[in-house]
Tab-separated table of C-alpha atoms in Angstrom:
chain	number	residue	atom	x	y	z
A	1	MET	CA	107.274	86.214	-85.430
A	2	SER	CA	107.046	86.262	-81.595
A	3	ALA	CA	104.103	85.012	-79.582
A	4	GLY	CA	101.028	87.176	-79.189
A	5	ALA	CA	98.047	86.275	-77.047
A	6	LEU	CA	94.609	84.829	-77.614
A	7	THR	CA	91.657	87.095	-76.839
A	8	TRP	CA	90.131	84.198	-74.856
A	9	GLY	CA	91.383	81.554	-72.465
A	10	ARG	CA	91.435	83.361	-69.103
A	11	ARG	CA	88.362	81.662	-67.593
A	12	PHE	CA	87.544	77.958	-67.727
A	13	LEU	CA	84.857	75.497	-66.643
A	14	MET	CA	86.129	72.232	-65.185
A	15	CYS	CA	84.627	69.202	-63.425
A	16	PRO	CA	86.419	67.327	-60.629
A	17	PRO	CA	86.679	63.559	-61.294
A	18	THR	CA	84.444	62.443	-58.436
A	19	HIS	CA	82.810	59.673	-60.505
A	20	PHE	CA	85.257	59.464	-63.436
A	21	GLY	CA	86.021	56.067	-64.922
A	22	VAL	CA	86.351	54.159	-68.181
A	23	LEU	CA	82.954	52.500	-67.947
A	24	TYR	CA	82.230	52.080	-71.671
A	25	GLU	CA	84.122	52.204	-74.971
A	26	ILE	CA	83.243	54.954	-77.449
A	27	ASN	CA	86.699	55.773	-78.822
A	28	PRO	CA	89.777	53.664	-79.672
A	29	TRP	CA	91.585	54.724	-76.482
A	30	MET	CA	88.903	53.469	-74.074
A	31	HIS	CA	89.128	49.929	-72.713
A	32	ALA	CA	86.597	49.121	-70.020
A	33	GLU	CA	88.919	46.571	-68.411
A	34	VAL	CA	91.413	49.365	-67.610
A	35	ALA	CA	90.910	50.709	-64.106
A	36	VAL	CA	91.220	54.401	-63.317
A	37	ASP	CA	93.046	55.323	-60.119
A	38	LEU	CA	90.567	57.918	-58.818
A	39	GLU	CA	92.929	59.285	-56.184
A	40	ARG	CA	95.626	59.818	-58.797
A	41	ALA	CA	93.076	61.306	-61.206
A	42	ARG	CA	92.049	63.836	-58.560
A	43	THR	CA	95.686	64.716	-57.880
A	44	GLN	CA	96.294	65.233	-61.612
A	45	TRP	CA	93.114	67.297	-61.990
A	46	ASP	CA	94.139	69.466	-59.028
A	47	GLY	CA	97.532	69.889	-60.683
A	48	LEU	CA	95.944	71.145	-63.916
A	49	VAL	CA	93.740	73.568	-61.968
A	50	ALA	CA	96.795	74.867	-60.087
A	51	ALA	CA	98.750	75.281	-63.333
A	52	LEU	CA	95.892	77.210	-64.953
A	53	ARG	CA	95.602	79.538	-61.984
A	54	GLU	CA	99.360	80.041	-61.806
A	55	ALA	CA	99.260	81.050	-65.485
A	56	GLY	CA	96.617	83.661	-64.661
A	57	ALA	CA	93.342	81.889	-65.471
A	58	GLU	CA	90.188	81.590	-63.372
A	59	VAL	CA	88.537	78.187	-62.946
A	60	GLU	CA	84.837	77.569	-62.296
A	61	VAL	CA	83.527	74.148	-61.337
A	62	ILE	CA	80.545	71.956	-62.219
A	63	GLU	CA	79.924	68.926	-60.017
A	64	GLN	CA	79.594	65.397	-61.346
A	65	ASP	CA	77.201	62.560	-60.523
A	66	ALA	CA	77.663	58.838	-61.114
A	67	GLU	CA	75.502	58.745	-64.268
A	68	VAL	CA	77.930	60.909	-66.255
A	69	PRO	CA	81.524	59.643	-65.807
A	70	ASP	CA	82.784	61.647	-68.800
A	71	LEU	CA	81.426	64.971	-67.533
A	72	VAL	CA	85.051	65.715	-66.567
A	73	PHE	CA	85.678	66.422	-70.256
A	74	THR	CA	83.996	69.812	-70.153
A	75	ALA	CA	85.333	70.820	-73.576
A	76	ASN	CA	82.429	68.782	-74.936
A	77	ALA	CA	79.810	70.727	-72.958
A	78	GLY	CA	78.968	72.969	-75.886
A	79	ILE	CA	80.045	76.217	-77.514
A	80	VAL	CA	80.272	79.572	-75.734
A	81	SER	CA	79.841	82.826	-77.646
A	82	GLY	CA	79.519	85.858	-75.398
A	83	GLU	CA	76.380	85.357	-73.288
A	84	THR	CA	75.119	82.546	-75.543
A	85	PHE	CA	75.667	78.840	-74.889
A	86	VAL	CA	74.938	76.152	-77.480
A	87	PRO	CA	74.871	72.798	-75.658
A	88	ALA	CA	76.368	69.744	-77.327
A	89	HIS	CA	74.303	67.014	-78.920
A	90	PHE	CA	76.287	63.862	-78.165
A	91	ARG	CA	76.358	61.074	-80.729
A	92	HIS	CA	76.718	58.234	-78.240
A	93	PRO	CA	73.839	57.530	-75.832
A	94	GLU	CA	76.327	57.095	-72.978
A	95	ARG	CA	77.141	60.812	-73.037
A	96	GLN	CA	73.732	62.241	-73.952
A	97	PRO	CA	72.680	62.808	-70.301
A	98	GLU	CA	75.482	65.400	-70.056
A	99	THR	CA	73.627	67.851	-72.308
A	100	GLU	CA	71.038	68.971	-69.776
A	101	ARG	CA	73.585	69.067	-66.918
A	102	PHE	CA	75.619	71.622	-68.820
A	103	ALA	CA	72.608	73.525	-70.198
A	104	THR	CA	71.237	73.917	-66.669
A	105	TRP	CA	74.607	75.105	-65.323
A	106	PHE	CA	74.782	77.858	-67.956
A	107	ALA	CA	71.098	78.832	-67.690
A	108	ASP	CA	71.445	79.174	-63.911
A	109	ARG	CA	74.190	81.718	-64.523
A	110	GLY	CA	72.167	83.852	-66.907
A	111	ALA	CA	73.318	82.520	-70.263
A	112	THR	CA	70.980	82.348	-73.227
A	113	VAL	CA	70.806	78.674	-74.179
A	114	GLU	CA	70.354	78.139	-77.913
A	115	ARG	CA	69.715	74.635	-79.253
A	116	LEU	CA	70.959	72.850	-82.354
A	117	PRO	CA	68.339	70.926	-84.360
A	118	ASP	CA	67.514	67.653	-82.601
A	119	ASP	CA	68.664	65.481	-85.501
A	120	LEU	CA	72.217	66.897	-85.620
A	121	SER	CA	75.182	65.760	-83.537
A	122	HIS	CA	77.896	68.180	-82.477
A	123	GLU	CA	80.204	67.755	-79.495
A	124	GLY	CA	80.872	71.341	-78.513
A	125	ALA	CA	84.275	72.943	-78.214
A	126	GLY	CA	85.849	69.503	-78.505
A	127	ASP	CA	84.909	69.739	-82.179
A	128	ALA	CA	85.024	73.513	-82.661
A	129	LEU	CA	87.906	75.860	-81.906
A	130	PRO	CA	88.184	79.538	-82.868
A	131	PHE	CA	91.130	80.946	-84.759
A	132	GLY	CA	91.777	84.506	-85.913
A	133	ALA	CA	89.364	86.255	-88.238
A	134	ASP	CA	88.053	85.356	-91.636
A	135	THR	CA	89.187	87.553	-94.516
A	136	GLY	CA	85.584	87.940	-95.683
A	137	PRO	CA	82.922	89.004	-93.151
A	138	GLY	CA	85.535	89.748	-90.495
A	139	ALA	CA	84.013	87.502	-87.809
A	140	PRO	CA	86.206	84.954	-86.004
A	141	VAL	CA	86.579	81.588	-87.677
A	142	LEU	CA	85.389	78.449	-85.949
A	143	LEU	CA	87.173	75.332	-87.178
A	144	SER	CA	84.613	72.554	-86.749
A	145	GLY	CA	85.536	68.891	-87.035
A	146	TYR	CA	83.044	66.349	-88.290
A	147	ARG	CA	82.603	62.642	-89.012
A	148	PHE	CA	83.204	60.578	-85.866
A	149	ARG	CA	81.250	62.655	-83.311
A	150	SER	CA	79.792	65.665	-85.123
A	151	ASP	CA	77.813	66.170	-88.317
A	152	ALA	CA	78.982	68.346	-91.205
A	153	ALA	CA	75.387	69.587	-91.471
A	154	ALA	CA	75.786	71.304	-88.090
A	155	THR	CA	77.958	73.940	-89.804
A	156	THR	CA	75.119	76.238	-90.870
A	157	PRO	CA	73.113	76.257	-87.616
A	158	LEU	CA	76.333	76.736	-85.638
A	159	SER	CA	77.157	79.802	-87.693
A	160	VAL	CA	73.641	81.204	-87.205
A	161	LEU	CA	73.632	80.566	-83.442
A	162	THR	CA	77.171	81.781	-82.676
A	163	GLY	CA	77.815	84.478	-85.266
A	164	ALA	CA	81.060	82.820	-86.334
A	165	VAL	CA	82.275	81.869	-89.768
A	166	VAL	CA	82.330	78.065	-89.420
A	167	ARG	CA	84.864	76.148	-91.533
A	168	PRO	CA	84.184	72.391	-91.485
A	169	ILE	CA	87.126	69.991	-91.437
A	170	GLU	CA	86.670	66.266	-91.999
A	171	LEU	CA	88.445	64.088	-89.460
A	172	VAL	CA	89.858	60.920	-91.031
A	173	ASP	CA	91.647	59.036	-88.227
A	174	GLU	CA	89.353	57.634	-85.542
A	175	ARG	CA	92.154	57.856	-82.958
A	176	LEU	CA	91.965	61.641	-83.418
A	177	TYR	CA	88.192	61.694	-83.106
A	178	HIS	CA	87.742	65.354	-82.095
A	179	ILE	CA	89.334	68.419	-83.647
A	180	ASP	CA	90.842	69.451	-80.295
A	181	ILE	CA	93.178	66.443	-80.545
A	182	THR	CA	94.431	67.771	-83.888
A	183	PHE	CA	94.499	71.543	-83.496
A	184	CYS	CA	95.512	73.982	-80.779
A	185	PRO	CA	95.378	77.738	-81.445
A	186	LEU	CA	98.299	79.501	-79.747
A	187	ASP	CA	97.642	83.094	-80.837
A	188	ASP	CA	96.412	84.757	-84.038
A	189	ARG	CA	99.417	83.515	-86.038
A	190	HIS	CA	100.492	80.222	-84.481
A	191	ALA	CA	98.845	76.848	-83.855
A	192	LEU	CA	99.781	73.235	-83.157
A	193	CYS	CA	98.505	71.252	-86.147
A	194	ALA	CA	98.204	67.493	-86.658
A	195	PRO	CA	97.545	66.783	-90.355
A	196	LEU	CA	97.319	63.058	-89.593
A	197	GLY	CA	93.757	63.738	-88.502
A	198	TRP	CA	92.501	65.640	-91.550
A	199	ASP	CA	91.677	65.050	-95.192
A	200	ARG	CA	93.525	67.051	-97.871
A	201	TYR	CA	90.865	69.756	-97.926
A	202	GLY	CA	91.048	70.184	-94.160
A	203	THR	CA	94.825	70.490	-94.297
A	204	ALA	CA	94.477	73.105	-97.037
A	205	VAL	CA	91.982	75.065	-94.909
A	206	VAL	CA	94.448	75.168	-92.007
A	207	GLU	CA	97.333	76.092	-94.311
A	208	SER	CA	95.334	79.043	-95.616
A	209	LEU	CA	94.240	80.167	-92.160
A	210	VAL	CA	97.309	79.768	-89.922
A	211	PRO	CA	100.304	81.938	-90.907
A	212	GLU	CA	102.837	79.949	-88.851
A	213	PRO	CA	101.658	76.401	-88.077
A	214	LEU	CA	103.733	73.986	-86.017
A	215	TRP	CA	103.111	70.720	-87.839
A	216	LEU	CA	103.117	67.746	-85.505
A	217	THR	CA	104.529	64.375	-86.481
A	218	ASP	CA	102.185	61.388	-86.359
A	219	ASP	CA	103.748	60.188	-83.093
A	220	GLU	CA	103.384	63.642	-81.548
A	221	ALA	CA	99.764	63.815	-82.672
A	222	LEU	CA	98.932	60.389	-81.245
A	223	ALA	CA	100.479	61.435	-77.924
A	224	PHE	CA	97.783	64.165	-77.650
A	225	THR	CA	100.338	66.981	-78.027
A	226	ALA	CA	97.701	69.265	-79.595
A	227	ASN	CA	95.271	68.664	-76.728
A	228	SER	CA	96.848	71.536	-74.834
A	229	VAL	CA	95.509	74.659	-73.145
A	230	VAL	CA	96.885	78.156	-73.706
A	231	VAL	CA	96.780	80.960	-71.114
A	232	GLY	CA	98.585	84.009	-72.445
A	233	THR	CA	101.973	82.654	-73.491
A	234	THR	CA	101.804	79.595	-71.214
A	235	VAL	CA	100.995	76.312	-72.986
A	236	LEU	CA	99.854	73.527	-70.648
A	237	MET	CA	100.523	70.212	-72.379
A	238	PRO	CA	100.107	66.519	-71.516
A	239	HIS	CA	103.763	66.195	-72.456
A	240	VAL	CA	106.306	68.397	-74.221
A	241	PRO	CA	108.151	66.718	-77.112
A	242	PRO	CA	111.651	68.279	-77.244
A	243	ARG	CA	111.275	69.445	-80.845
A	244	VAL	CA	107.912	71.040	-80.134
A	245	GLY	CA	109.152	72.606	-76.902
A	246	ARG	CA	112.117	74.218	-78.655
A	247	GLN	CA	109.907	75.766	-81.339
A	248	LEU	CA	107.373	77.039	-78.823
A	249	GLU	CA	110.141	78.662	-76.790
A	250	ALA	CA	111.630	80.173	-79.951
A	251	TRP	CA	108.260	81.832	-80.585
A	252	GLY	CA	108.129	83.146	-77.009
A	253	PHE	CA	105.755	80.601	-75.473
A	254	ASP	CA	106.373	78.787	-72.200
A	255	PRO	CA	105.459	75.084	-72.587
A	256	VAL	CA	104.606	73.334	-69.313
A	257	ALA	CA	103.995	69.579	-68.986
A	258	VAL	CA	101.004	68.618	-66.812
A	259	ASP	CA	100.473	64.937	-65.994
A	260	VAL	CA	96.939	63.874	-66.995
A	261	GLY	CA	97.729	60.198	-67.534
A	262	GLU	CA	94.604	58.873	-65.827
A	263	PHE	CA	92.421	60.861	-68.235
A	264	LEU	CA	94.355	59.655	-71.275
A	265	LYS	CA	92.923	56.210	-70.457
A	266	ALA	CA	89.579	57.629	-71.642
A	267	GLY	CA	91.038	59.472	-74.639
A	268	GLY	CA	91.268	62.958	-73.170
A	269	ALA	CA	94.005	65.330	-72.003
A	270	CYS	CA	94.422	68.987	-70.965
A	271	ARG	CA	92.158	70.653	-73.523
A	272	CYS	CA	89.433	68.034	-73.093
A	273	LEU	CA	89.321	68.804	-69.359
A	274	THR	CA	88.595	72.503	-69.878
A	275	LEU	CA	85.954	74.687	-71.533
A	276	ALA	CA	86.861	78.317	-72.147
A	277	LEU	CA	84.073	80.558	-70.820
A	278	ASP	CA	85.344	83.841	-72.284
A	279	VAL	CA	84.982	83.101	-75.999
A	280	ASP	CA	83.022	85.621	-78.069
A	281	LEU	CA	82.487	84.538	-81.661
A	282	THR	CA	80.415	87.550	-82.644
A	283	GLY	CA	83.506	89.671	-83.131
A	284	ALA	CA	82.313	92.013	-80.392
A	285	GLY	CA	84.664	90.602	-77.738
């Protein structure tokens, strides 16, 4: 079946890499001895912004200070649902100062900031992506990854705070430490899916939810192919494997490669650098 369009993904929050760097190691991709070329990072970030705008999206910006080098990965800011924002609770102390930066940004713009319980970790949209609608209550489904950065116990409070049906998926490969490295919703029928990152139950959940998945090989998954951003039928990807590109085009999507190599040094790509601001998980959007 041909491509449709997501009901979200036309407005994004991003953070320019003013103070970005690999200054600590909290995932297998980060090596503190690897230097980031800040000028190149800024050029790549500008390129992603330009590609998003060319595809029809709006981009809003939060500024960074030196205490939060990973603030560029705005997908981890929290979860947006209509006028509600649930800020992330980061597992690693190095990223915990980001929480109040993002909460303040949303509160200043009139959002209602709802908090997870203090003892639960959950890293925002990096570990929670919406897809379609559940067959039961009819609300959108939020696929929520857990284990390396987020707690399975966050499922219930997330559902209460956002209004979504939350389906937890256990992540099993530390290299794919967030769900947005393993899953990319394309429309209400299609998604990029990396089963390397999930246990058998998680794979079964995706199989039952996604009518036409594009299963990624292990090499494609480890190249961050699923960490892509969708605007209408445009898919902005850190690279476009030929096999994946052909299938996307056959479905009516337009895959576009965007160089984010400096950010891959910290274990993040296109999706990690963006937070969709127009998500409504209540089913009212």
